[in-house]
Amino acid sequence: MLNQLSAENSVRLRAFFDEAGYTESNLRKHLGAAELPSSQLRNRPRLFDRTSAATQLNTLLRWFWIGSAQDAQQIAGLIPDDFLALLLESGLLAAEAGMLAPRAMLLHFDGFLVASDHPTAIENKQAEMVLWPNPTSKFLSRFAVSRHSRATLDLGTGSGILSLMASRFSDAVVATDLNPRAVECARFNARLNGIDNIEVFGGDCFAPVAGRCFDLILSNPPFFITPQTDYMFCDNPMDLDGLCRRLVKEGPAHLNEGGYMQMLCEWAQIKGQPWEERVAEWLQGTGCDAWVMKGLTQNPEEYAQHRIRETSQDTSEDAANYELYMSYYRRRQVEAIHDGLFVMRRRTGQNFVRIEEVPPTPSGNLGEMVLSTFAAHDVLRENNTDEKLLALSPRLADHVRLEQVCFASDSQWKAETLNLRLTSGFAFHVTVQPLVAEFLISLDGTRTAETAIRDFAAKANAPVEKVLIECISMVRKLIERGFIAGV
Ligand SMILES: C[S@@+](CC[C@H](N)C(=O)[O-])C[C@H]1O[C@@H](n2cnc3c(N)ncnc32)[C@H](O)[C@@H]1O
């Protein structure tokens, strides 16, 4: 698909796109919305209209955004000859029958210019298409633990986007993919962006990195739970969610002590089994602490409809496809399909496993949030008795807000509830009594929990032993949730 250019020519090519105005902000301005061309969205006429003037930028947009071949004579003179030669040499363009046709899409992600296949590849049912940077890649990259890593693995690299992102904080990145086209594409993108600490290998799961260990493993694997494997980039090739289970089981052997593995996942819920149980089994005996954040839950019917709409354009196949999907789920007694993020940290000792549903649309620095959540569990483990916890000097976290909900009564606002809410990370909240809110604001990190609780009991005129027991259990929960830092 794509040919490696020399490092020098790659840098020239990248600079040419920037100079021609093929930049993220310009694209949005120029196209109205940086929406990918799609038959479902029926946006091609609008995109063609926005790019109708014969300019250099429009020529590039028609090739590398809309995915349309253009008459070589009509665009003559718009693209400098030396760059046209580079576009052809790299394989981004191909000349055929007087036309110049794009062989990749180019889009921006986090400051990188990234080549991938075009969305029309799904319409053309190309099983080995290489996925473009998309909301799932962005989601995982936001959560990535982006502290210094000696070695990072990006398993199922696709366009290489997560590797590019990780190259900024890693000494070395290894990117792997089963799809040879993805291997080529990831190598091409590393070079196009002038990155030289990424190695790319082809192969199945961890086979290309046998015997190697990493500080960070990132994976956005093909997790769709589908009866067929039409597309390598999205369809879980094993029964139900088998590939994700396999990665959870095999990943820890490739983590250094203290190293993190972060993986997006979908898993099935089988009739009669609580949703947490299936993934709890995956995590058993891995030698890792784990935090599973469950997001969306869909029933099989809506899931099937959604997936069919995403991966098949031919509506005449809808009924047969739906039947295929539903009989697959019915035979396996699938009651629901959940999506979420797995974070595992290899640690010798007794491990914790936290599996929970999380609020949508997290905000702030999510990599930091992951680290502070694991650190909070460490504090609780190291201070696993009431005596030890009472000796800590806890402090209310900076990103906690107190919200009061009132109701109208007799022309007056009456307090109904008080909620503590996190304003960064997941918007967890807890309802508290006014007295408790007062106690929590007194936790400023200068006094031990014991002193703060004893003062509070005296102020509230309450029996100190009882208050100690209740407060310490609350402090423990609030440290775990990130409302209080245990110092
Ligand atoms: C959902 S795409 C993710 C691409 C990219 N990491 C991203 O986030 O945009 C999944 C990738 O996993 C690759 N893949 C599928 N099965 C694999 C396997 N058994 N071993 C390694 N990679 C695999 C696919 O070819 C595809 O590139």
Short mmCIF file of C-alpha atoms and ligand atoms in Angstrom, two decimals:
data_model
loop_
_atom_site.label_atom_id
_atom_site.label_comp_id
_atom_site.label_asym_id
_atom_site.label_seq_id
_atom_site.Cartn_x
_atom_site.Cartn_y
_atom_site.Cartn_z
CA MET A 1 0.00 0.00 0.00
CA LEU A 2 2.51 2.67 1.15
CA ASN A 3 6.23 2.84 0.42
CA GLN A 4 8.80 4.13 2.88
CA LEU A 5 10.38 7.37 1.73
CA SER A 6 13.81 8.41 2.88
CA ALA A 7 13.73 10.27 6.20
CA GLU A 8 14.60 13.49 4.37
CA ASN A 9 11.83 13.13 1.78
CA SER A 10 9.29 12.22 4.46
CA VAL A 11 10.04 15.44 6.30
CA ARG A 12 9.72 17.40 3.03
CA LEU A 13 6.40 15.75 2.27
CA ARG A 14 5.04 16.52 5.74
CA ALA A 15 6.19 20.13 5.44
CA PHE A 16 4.49 20.42 2.07
CA PHE A 17 1.11 19.45 3.56
CA ASP A 18 1.55 22.04 6.32
CA GLU A 19 2.57 24.75 3.87
CA ALA A 20 -0.36 23.94 1.59
CA GLY A 21 -2.72 24.55 4.53
CA TYR A 22 -3.64 20.88 5.02
CA THR A 23 -3.70 21.48 8.78
CA GLU A 24 -6.26 20.46 11.37
CA SER A 25 -7.69 23.92 12.06
CA ASN A 26 -7.70 24.89 8.41
CA LEU A 27 -9.51 21.72 7.40
CA ARG A 28 -12.30 22.38 9.84
CA LYS A 29 -12.61 25.97 8.64
CA HIS A 30 -12.43 25.02 5.00
CA LEU A 31 -14.81 22.05 5.05
CA GLY A 32 -17.32 23.55 7.46
CA ALA A 33 -17.01 20.51 9.71
CA ALA A 34 -14.15 18.04 9.68
CA GLU A 35 -16.65 15.24 9.16
CA LEU A 36 -15.38 12.19 7.31
CA PRO A 37 -17.01 11.54 3.95
CA SER A 38 -19.66 8.92 4.45
CA SER A 39 -22.56 7.38 2.55
CA GLN A 40 -24.52 7.22 5.79
CA LEU A 41 -24.05 10.94 6.43
CA ARG A 42 -24.64 11.74 2.74
CA ASN A 43 -22.12 14.53 3.01
CA ARG A 44 -20.20 14.01 -0.23
CA PRO A 45 -22.13 16.63 -2.26
CA ARG A 46 -21.43 19.21 0.45
CA LEU A 47 -17.74 18.28 0.60
CA PHE A 48 -17.40 18.43 -3.20
CA ASP A 49 -19.13 21.79 -3.23
CA ARG A 50 -16.80 23.19 -0.55
CA THR A 51 -13.77 22.09 -2.57
CA SER A 52 -14.94 23.08 -6.06
CA ALA A 53 -12.44 25.90 -6.75
CA ALA A 54 -9.29 24.73 -8.52
CA THR A 55 -6.73 25.37 -5.77
CA GLN A 56 -3.83 23.44 -4.29
CA LEU A 57 -5.61 22.87 -0.98
CA ASN A 58 -8.82 21.70 -2.63
CA THR A 59 -6.86 19.25 -4.75
CA LEU A 60 -5.29 17.78 -1.61
CA LEU A 61 -8.64 17.71 0.18
CA ARG A 62 -10.32 15.91 -2.70
CA TRP A 63 -7.59 13.29 -2.69
CA PHE A 64 -6.82 12.78 0.95
CA TRP A 65 -10.04 13.72 2.69
CA ILE A 66 -12.86 12.98 0.27
CA GLY A 67 -10.97 10.13 -1.38
CA SER A 68 -11.69 11.14 -4.94
CA ALA A 69 -9.50 10.58 -8.03
CA GLN A 70 -8.79 13.67 -10.12
CA ASP A 71 -7.96 14.24 -13.74
CA ALA A 72 -4.19 14.73 -14.03
CA GLN A 73 -4.60 17.41 -16.69
CA GLN A 74 -7.13 19.41 -14.72
CA ILE A 75 -4.91 19.69 -11.69
CA ALA A 76 -1.72 20.31 -13.70
CA GLY A 77 0.27 23.17 -12.18
CA LEU A 78 -1.54 23.12 -8.83
CA ILE A 79 0.86 20.70 -7.15
CA PRO A 80 4.61 21.32 -7.58
CA ASP A 81 6.22 18.56 -9.65
CA ASP A 82 8.67 17.48 -6.96
CA PHE A 83 5.82 16.91 -4.49
CA LEU A 84 3.71 15.12 -7.03
CA ALA A 85 6.70 12.83 -7.53
CA LEU A 86 6.92 12.23 -3.75
CA LEU A 87 3.19 11.53 -3.49
CA LEU A 88 3.51 8.94 -6.26
CA GLU A 89 6.73 7.43 -4.88
CA SER A 90 5.20 7.07 -1.41
CA GLY A 91 2.11 5.34 -2.78
CA LEU A 92 -0.22 8.01 -1.34
CA LEU A 93 -1.22 8.61 -4.97
CA ALA A 94 -1.43 6.26 -7.96
CA ALA A 95 -1.62 7.24 -11.61
CA GLU A 96 -4.07 5.31 -13.73
CA ALA A 97 -5.67 6.11 -17.10
CA GLY A 98 -4.99 9.82 -16.93
CA MET A 99 -6.31 10.06 -13.40
CA LEU A 100 -4.46 10.56 -10.12
CA ALA A 101 -6.15 8.49 -7.44
CA PRO A 102 -5.54 8.58 -3.66
CA ARG A 103 -4.50 5.33 -2.00
CA ALA A 104 -4.87 6.60 1.59
CA MET A 105 -6.65 9.13 3.69
CA LEU A 106 -4.64 11.70 5.65
CA LEU A 107 -5.96 13.11 8.86
CA HIS A 108 -4.61 14.90 11.88
CA PHE A 109 -4.40 13.58 15.38
CA ASP A 110 -2.75 15.34 18.27
CA GLY A 111 -0.28 17.18 16.06
CA PHE A 112 0.51 14.17 13.85
CA LEU A 113 -0.45 13.70 10.21
CA VAL A 114 -1.67 10.13 9.83
CA ALA A 115 -2.24 8.01 6.73
CA SER A 116 -4.78 5.20 6.85
CA ASP A 117 -7.35 3.61 4.62
CA HIS A 118 -10.33 5.68 3.64
CA PRO A 119 -13.84 5.03 5.08
CA THR A 120 -14.87 3.89 1.59
CA ALA A 121 -12.80 0.75 2.35
CA ILE A 122 -15.65 -0.35 4.64
CA GLU A 123 -18.15 0.37 1.91
CA ASN A 124 -15.95 -1.74 -0.42
CA LYS A 125 -15.73 -4.54 2.17
CA GLN A 126 -11.93 -4.56 2.35
CA ALA A 127 -11.30 -7.10 5.09
CA GLU A 128 -7.76 -5.86 5.73
CA MET A 129 -8.47 -2.15 5.78
CA VAL A 130 -6.39 -0.03 8.14
CA LEU A 131 -8.48 2.02 10.53
CA TRP A 132 -8.05 5.78 10.69
CA PRO A 133 -7.61 7.53 14.07
CA ASN A 134 -11.14 7.49 15.42
CA PRO A 135 -12.98 8.14 18.69
CA THR A 136 -11.81 4.86 20.25
CA SER A 137 -8.14 5.65 19.53
CA LYS A 138 -8.66 9.14 20.98
CA PHE A 139 -10.39 7.74 24.05
CA LEU A 140 -7.58 5.31 24.83
CA SER A 141 -4.89 7.92 24.17
CA ARG A 142 -6.57 10.27 26.67
CA PHE A 143 -6.34 7.60 29.37
CA ALA A 144 -2.80 6.51 28.56
CA VAL A 145 -0.44 6.63 31.49
CA SER A 146 1.91 9.09 29.83
CA ARG A 147 4.73 9.14 32.38
CA HIS A 148 8.21 8.18 31.23
CA SER A 149 8.27 4.63 29.85
CA ARG A 150 11.45 2.76 29.00
CA ALA A 151 9.54 0.59 26.54
CA THR A 152 5.93 0.78 25.36
CA LEU A 153 4.01 -1.81 23.36
CA ASP A 154 1.12 -0.81 21.09
CA LEU A 155 -0.63 -4.08 20.27
CA GLY A 156 -2.86 -3.85 17.20
CA THR A 157 -1.31 -0.61 16.07
CA GLY A 158 -3.33 -0.03 12.87
CA SER A 159 -2.22 3.36 11.54
CA GLY A 160 0.26 3.54 14.44
CA ILE A 161 -1.52 6.42 16.08
CA LEU A 162 -1.10 5.24 19.68
CA SER A 163 2.57 4.55 19.02
CA LEU A 164 3.07 8.07 17.69
CA MET A 165 1.44 9.46 20.82
CA ALA A 166 3.49 7.15 23.09
CA SER A 167 6.74 8.01 21.30
CA ARG A 168 6.62 11.37 23.11
CA PHE A 169 7.14 9.87 26.56
CA SER A 170 8.75 6.50 25.75
CA ASP A 171 12.40 5.72 25.12
CA ALA A 172 11.29 3.03 22.70
CA VAL A 173 7.95 1.93 21.26
CA VAL A 174 7.15 -1.43 19.71
CA ALA A 175 4.07 -1.49 17.50
CA THR A 176 2.59 -4.80 16.36
CA ASP A 177 -0.25 -5.83 14.10
CA LEU A 178 -1.52 -9.00 12.48
CA ASN A 179 -2.40 -7.07 9.32
CA PRO A 180 0.64 -6.58 7.03
CA ARG A 181 -1.00 -3.45 5.56
CA ALA A 182 -1.19 -1.95 9.05
CA VAL A 183 2.49 -2.76 9.64
CA GLU A 184 3.39 -0.86 6.47
CA CYS A 185 1.10 2.00 7.36
CA ALA A 186 2.43 2.38 10.91
CA ARG A 187 6.03 2.40 9.62
CA PHE A 188 5.09 4.98 7.01
CA ASN A 189 3.41 7.24 9.58
CA ALA A 190 6.33 7.09 12.00
CA ARG A 191 8.64 8.25 9.24
CA LEU A 192 6.18 10.86 7.89
CA ASN A 193 6.10 12.44 11.34
CA GLY A 194 9.86 12.28 11.81
CA ILE A 195 9.66 9.79 14.70
CA ASP A 196 12.54 7.35 14.98
CA ASN A 197 11.91 5.46 18.24
CA ILE A 198 9.11 3.21 16.92
CA GLU A 199 9.77 -0.34 15.68
CA VAL A 200 6.90 -2.09 13.90
CA PHE A 201 6.46 -5.87 13.65
CA GLY A 202 3.82 -8.10 12.09
CA GLY A 203 2.30 -11.01 14.01
CA ASP A 204 -0.45 -12.35 16.19
CA CYS A 205 -0.99 -10.80 19.63
CA PHE A 206 2.17 -11.08 21.75
CA ALA A 207 4.05 -13.43 19.37
CA PRO A 208 6.25 -10.66 17.89
CA VAL A 209 7.41 -9.63 21.39
CA ALA A 210 8.04 -13.06 22.91
CA GLY A 211 10.30 -12.71 25.94
CA ARG A 212 10.10 -8.89 26.01
CA CYS A 213 8.65 -6.78 28.83
CA PHE A 214 7.28 -3.26 28.82
CA ASP A 215 6.49 -0.41 31.19
CA LEU A 216 3.30 0.27 29.27
CA ILE A 217 1.11 -1.81 26.98
CA LEU A 218 -1.68 -0.09 25.06
CA SER A 219 -4.22 -1.98 23.02
CA ASN A 220 -7.31 -0.99 21.12
CA PRO A 221 -7.99 -4.51 19.80
CA PRO A 222 -10.74 -5.71 17.47
CA PHE A 223 -13.41 -6.05 20.13
CA PHE A 224 -16.73 -6.14 18.24
CA ILE A 225 -18.72 -9.19 19.35
CA THR A 226 -19.95 -10.41 16.00
CA PRO A 227 -20.81 -13.76 14.41
CA GLN A 228 -18.43 -13.20 11.49
CA THR A 229 -14.98 -11.71 11.02
CA ASP A 230 -15.54 -9.47 8.04
CA TYR A 231 -12.97 -6.88 9.11
CA MET A 232 -9.69 -7.56 10.86
CA PHE A 233 -9.68 -4.13 12.51
CA CYS A 234 -12.90 -4.54 14.48
CA ASP A 235 -14.31 -8.09 14.62
CA ASN A 236 -13.22 -10.20 17.59
CA PRO A 237 -12.04 -13.33 15.77
CA MET A 238 -12.57 -15.66 18.74
CA ASP A 239 -15.88 -16.76 20.20
CA LEU A 240 -17.71 -13.76 21.70
CA ASP A 241 -15.10 -11.66 23.56
CA GLY A 242 -12.36 -14.35 23.47
CA LEU A 243 -9.57 -12.18 22.04
CA CYS A 244 -9.90 -9.59 24.80
CA ARG A 245 -9.84 -12.35 27.42
CA ARG A 246 -6.71 -13.75 25.80
CA LEU A 247 -4.96 -10.37 25.92
CA VAL A 248 -5.85 -9.94 29.61
CA LYS A 249 -4.46 -13.41 30.37
CA GLU A 250 -1.30 -13.10 28.25
CA GLY A 251 -0.48 -9.41 28.76
CA PRO A 252 0.89 -9.53 32.32
CA ALA A 253 3.82 -11.77 31.30
CA HIS A 254 4.99 -8.83 29.16
CA LEU A 255 4.77 -6.19 31.87
CA ASN A 256 7.64 -5.03 34.04
CA GLU A 257 6.89 -4.85 37.75
CA GLY A 258 4.81 -1.67 38.19
CA GLY A 259 4.05 -1.54 34.44
CA TYR A 260 0.56 -0.77 33.17
CA MET A 261 -1.55 -2.41 30.48
CA GLN A 262 -4.52 -0.40 29.18
CA MET A 263 -7.01 -2.00 26.83
CA LEU A 264 -10.37 -1.08 25.39
CA CYS A 265 -12.79 -3.95 25.47
CA GLU A 266 -16.30 -5.20 24.92
CA TRP A 267 -17.55 -8.20 26.82
CA ALA A 268 -20.69 -10.27 26.86
CA GLN A 269 -23.00 -10.81 29.77
CA ILE A 270 -24.41 -14.31 29.79
CA LYS A 271 -27.87 -15.13 31.13
CA GLY A 272 -27.90 -15.67 34.87
CA GLN A 273 -24.45 -14.17 35.47
CA PRO A 274 -23.91 -10.69 36.97
CA TRP A 275 -22.08 -8.45 34.49
CA GLU A 276 -18.95 -8.16 36.64
CA GLU A 277 -18.37 -11.89 36.99
CA ARG A 278 -17.13 -12.62 33.50
CA VAL A 279 -14.36 -10.03 33.61
CA ALA A 280 -13.54 -10.84 37.23
CA GLU A 281 -12.68 -14.36 36.06
CA TRP A 282 -10.41 -12.96 33.32
CA LEU A 283 -8.47 -11.00 35.94
CA GLN A 284 -8.03 -13.84 38.39
CA GLY A 285 -4.43 -14.95 38.92
CA THR A 286 -2.92 -12.38 36.53
CA GLY A 287 -0.54 -10.97 39.15
CA CYS A 288 -1.96 -7.53 38.41
CA ASP A 289 -3.98 -4.92 40.22
CA ALA A 290 -6.88 -4.05 37.98
CA TRP A 291 -9.46 -1.37 37.44
CA VAL A 292 -12.26 -2.07 34.97
CA MET A 293 -14.32 0.98 34.03
CA LYS A 294 -17.58 -0.05 32.44
CA GLY A 295 -19.15 2.43 30.06
CA LEU A 296 -22.09 1.73 27.78
CA THR A 297 -24.35 -1.31 28.04
CA GLN A 298 -26.48 -2.42 25.09
CA ASN A 299 -28.92 -5.24 24.72
CA PRO A 300 -28.11 -7.67 21.87
CA GLU A 301 -30.88 -6.27 19.66
CA GLU A 302 -29.66 -2.69 19.69
CA TYR A 303 -26.04 -3.83 19.54
CA ALA A 304 -26.70 -5.93 16.41
CA GLN A 305 -28.55 -3.08 14.71
CA HIS A 306 -25.78 -0.65 15.57
CA ARG A 307 -22.97 -2.89 14.34
CA ILE A 308 -24.77 -3.78 11.11
CA ARG A 309 -25.32 -0.10 10.36
CA GLU A 310 -21.64 0.62 10.98
CA THR A 311 -20.17 -2.14 8.86
CA SER A 312 -22.64 -2.84 6.07
CA GLN A 313 -24.00 -0.34 3.56
CA ASP A 314 -26.24 -2.70 1.62
CA THR A 315 -29.68 -2.45 3.21
CA SER A 316 -30.91 -5.48 1.25
CA GLU A 317 -28.65 -7.58 3.54
CA ASP A 318 -30.08 -6.15 6.75
CA ALA A 319 -32.64 -8.86 7.54
CA ALA A 320 -30.22 -11.73 6.90
CA ASN A 321 -27.47 -9.99 8.88
CA TYR A 322 -29.76 -9.30 11.80
CA GLU A 323 -30.84 -12.94 11.91
CA LEU A 324 -27.19 -14.05 11.81
CA TYR A 325 -26.26 -11.77 14.70
CA MET A 326 -29.28 -12.61 16.83
CA SER A 327 -29.01 -16.36 16.41
CA TYR A 328 -25.33 -16.09 17.47
CA TYR A 329 -26.30 -14.22 20.64
CA ARG A 330 -29.32 -16.41 21.39
CA ARG A 331 -27.32 -19.64 21.09
CA ARG A 332 -24.82 -18.26 23.58
CA GLN A 333 -27.47 -16.74 25.83
CA VAL A 334 -26.01 -13.25 25.59
CA GLU A 335 -28.15 -10.86 27.59
CA ALA A 336 -26.12 -7.69 27.21
CA ILE A 337 -22.89 -6.35 25.75
CA HIS A 338 -20.79 -3.94 27.77
CA ASP A 339 -17.90 -1.73 26.77
CA GLY A 340 -15.17 -0.35 28.93
CA LEU A 341 -11.55 0.21 29.67
CA PHE A 342 -9.27 -2.25 31.45
CA VAL A 343 -6.26 -0.92 33.34
CA MET A 344 -3.93 -3.50 34.85
CA ARG A 345 -0.76 -2.91 36.82
CA ARG A 346 1.66 -5.72 37.46
CA ARG A 347 2.47 -5.90 41.14
CA THR A 348 3.83 -8.69 43.29
CA GLY A 349 1.68 -9.31 46.36
CA GLN A 350 -2.02 -9.44 47.07
CA ASN A 351 -3.73 -7.69 44.17
CA PHE A 352 -6.89 -5.60 44.14
CA VAL A 353 -9.52 -5.80 41.42
CA ARG A 354 -11.96 -2.92 41.11
CA ILE A 355 -14.78 -3.34 38.61
CA GLU A 356 -17.37 -0.60 38.35
CA GLU A 357 -19.63 1.41 36.13
CA VAL A 358 -18.26 4.92 35.62
CA PRO A 359 -20.03 8.18 34.76
CA PRO A 360 -19.79 9.26 31.10
CA THR A 361 -17.60 12.07 29.65
CA PRO A 362 -14.63 12.15 32.02
CA SER A 363 -12.58 15.34 31.93
CA GLY A 364 -9.10 16.58 32.76
CA ASN A 365 -5.84 14.64 32.67
CA LEU A 366 -7.08 11.05 32.61
CA GLY A 367 -3.63 9.44 32.61
CA GLU A 368 -2.92 11.25 35.88
CA MET A 369 -6.29 10.14 37.20
CA VAL A 370 -5.40 6.50 36.48
CA LEU A 371 -2.11 6.88 38.35
CA SER A 372 -3.71 8.63 41.32
CA THR A 373 -6.43 5.98 41.55
CA PHE A 374 -3.86 3.19 41.76
CA ALA A 375 -1.84 5.30 44.22
CA ALA A 376 -4.96 5.69 46.40
CA HIS A 377 -5.31 1.90 46.52
CA ASP A 378 -1.64 1.68 47.50
CA VAL A 379 -2.20 4.11 50.38
CA LEU A 380 -5.14 2.05 51.60
CA ARG A 381 -3.20 -1.19 51.34
CA GLU A 382 -0.18 0.22 53.15
CA ASN A 383 -2.47 1.64 55.85
CA ASN A 384 -4.77 -1.32 56.15
CA THR A 385 -5.63 -0.92 59.84
CA ASP A 386 -7.68 1.82 61.49
CA GLU A 387 -4.64 2.78 63.59
CA LYS A 388 -2.49 3.38 60.52
CA LEU A 389 -5.20 5.28 58.70
CA LEU A 390 -5.85 7.48 61.74
CA ALA A 391 -2.18 8.47 61.73
CA LEU A 392 -2.37 9.82 58.14
CA SER A 393 -2.96 13.53 57.53
CA PRO A 394 -5.70 13.48 54.89
CA ARG A 395 -6.48 16.43 52.65
CA LEU A 396 -9.59 17.21 50.64
CA ALA A 397 -8.64 16.99 46.95
CA ASP A 398 -8.49 20.23 44.96
CA HIS A 399 -11.01 19.06 42.39
CA VAL A 400 -13.85 18.48 44.87
CA ARG A 401 -16.89 20.76 44.87
CA LEU A 402 -19.80 20.88 47.27
CA GLU A 403 -23.18 21.29 45.58
CA GLN A 404 -26.41 22.04 47.36
CA VAL A 405 -29.74 20.96 45.88
CA CYS A 406 -32.76 22.92 47.14
CA PHE A 407 -36.46 22.67 46.62
CA ALA A 408 -39.07 25.44 46.75
CA SER A 409 -41.38 25.47 49.76
CA ASP A 410 -43.49 28.34 51.09
CA SER A 411 -41.69 30.78 48.78
CA GLN A 412 -38.35 29.74 50.20
CA TRP A 413 -35.47 27.49 49.11
CA LYS A 414 -35.17 24.53 51.42
CA ALA A 415 -32.01 22.41 51.38
CA GLU A 416 -32.68 18.93 50.06
CA THR A 417 -29.25 17.34 49.58
CA LEU A 418 -25.60 18.22 49.71
CA ASN A 419 -23.36 16.47 47.18
CA LEU A 420 -19.62 16.26 46.96
CA ARG A 421 -18.66 16.05 43.30
CA LEU A 422 -15.35 15.56 41.48
CA THR A 423 -14.75 18.16 38.77
CA SER A 424 -11.94 16.28 37.07
CA GLY A 425 -11.70 12.64 36.00
CA PHE A 426 -15.01 10.82 36.36
CA ALA A 427 -17.76 12.98 37.85
CA PHE A 428 -18.30 10.68 40.85
CA HIS A 429 -20.48 12.18 43.55
CA VAL A 430 -21.50 11.30 47.10
CA THR A 431 -24.31 12.70 49.18
CA VAL A 432 -23.19 14.01 52.59
CA GLN A 433 -24.80 15.47 55.67
CA PRO A 434 -24.00 19.15 56.43
CA LEU A 435 -21.93 18.18 59.49
CA VAL A 436 -19.90 15.72 57.45
CA ALA A 437 -19.27 18.39 54.81
CA GLU A 438 -17.89 20.59 57.59
CA PHE A 439 -15.65 17.78 58.79
CA LEU A 440 -14.31 17.16 55.30
CA ILE A 441 -13.40 20.80 54.71
CA SER A 442 -11.37 20.66 57.91
CA LEU A 443 -9.11 18.00 56.32
CA ASP A 444 -6.28 20.21 55.08
CA GLY A 445 -3.34 17.85 55.39
CA THR A 446 -1.92 19.53 58.50
CA ARG A 447 -3.55 17.34 61.16
CA THR A 448 -3.84 13.62 61.52
CA ALA A 449 -7.18 12.01 60.75
CA GLU A 450 -7.44 11.10 64.45
CA THR A 451 -7.06 14.71 65.61
CA ALA A 452 -9.53 15.94 62.99
CA ILE A 453 -12.10 13.29 63.96
CA ARG A 454 -11.73 13.92 67.71
CA ASP A 455 -12.19 17.69 67.17
CA PHE A 456 -15.21 17.03 65.02
CA ALA A 457 -16.77 14.72 67.64
CA ALA A 458 -16.22 17.35 70.32
CA LYS A 459 -17.81 20.05 68.15
CA ALA A 460 -20.78 17.83 67.34
CA ASN A 461 -21.04 16.78 70.96
CA ALA A 462 -21.07 13.14 69.82
CA PRO A 463 -19.50 10.01 71.38
CA VAL A 464 -15.92 9.98 70.15
CA GLU A 465 -15.47 6.20 69.77
CA LYS A 466 -18.57 5.94 67.56
CA VAL A 467 -17.54 8.95 65.47
CA LEU A 468 -14.04 7.49 65.05
CA ILE A 469 -15.42 4.24 63.63
CA GLU A 470 -17.86 5.98 61.26
CA CYS A 471 -15.46 8.64 60.06
CA ILE A 472 -12.57 6.31 59.41
CA SER A 473 -14.71 4.09 57.22
CA MET A 474 -15.88 7.18 55.31
CA VAL A 475 -12.31 8.46 54.95
CA ARG A 476 -11.29 5.08 53.54
CA LYS A 477 -14.06 5.20 50.90
CA LEU A 478 -13.32 8.80 49.98
CA ILE A 479 -9.60 8.08 49.55
CA GLU A 480 -10.47 5.19 47.22
CA ARG A 481 -12.76 7.44 45.15
CA GLY A 482 -10.27 10.31 44.96
CA PHE A 483 -12.17 12.84 47.11
CA ILE A 484 -9.44 12.80 49.73
CA ALA A 485 -5.71 12.44 49.29
CA GLY A 486 -4.23 10.26 52.03
CA VAL A 487 -0.91 11.81 53.01
C1 LIG B 1 -9.49 -1.24 16.39
S1 LIG B 1 -8.03 -1.34 15.43
C2 LIG B 1 -7.01 -0.20 16.35
C3 LIG B 1 -5.99 0.51 15.56
C4 LIG B 1 -5.22 1.58 16.34
N1 LIG B 1 -4.48 1.02 17.45
C5 LIG B 1 -6.15 2.66 16.85
O1 LIG B 1 -6.36 2.75 18.06
O2 LIG B 1 -6.68 3.42 16.02
C6 LIG B 1 -7.40 -2.95 15.90
C7 LIG B 1 -6.10 -3.35 15.24
O3 LIG B 1 -5.74 -4.64 15.74
C8 LIG B 1 -5.21 -5.42 14.68
N2 LIG B 1 -5.36 -6.87 15.00
C9 LIG B 1 -6.43 -7.65 14.82
N3 LIG B 1 -6.20 -8.89 15.28
C10 LIG B 1 -4.94 -8.89 15.79
C11 LIG B 1 -4.12 -9.88 16.39
N4 LIG B 1 -4.56 -11.12 16.60
N5 LIG B 1 -2.87 -9.52 16.78
C12 LIG B 1 -2.41 -8.25 16.57
N6 LIG B 1 -3.16 -7.29 15.99
C13 LIG B 1 -4.40 -7.59 15.60
C14 LIG B 1 -6.03 -4.98 13.49
O4 LIG B 1 -5.40 -5.30 12.27
C15 LIG B 1 -6.18 -3.48 13.75
O5 LIG B 1 -5.14 -2.76 13.15
#
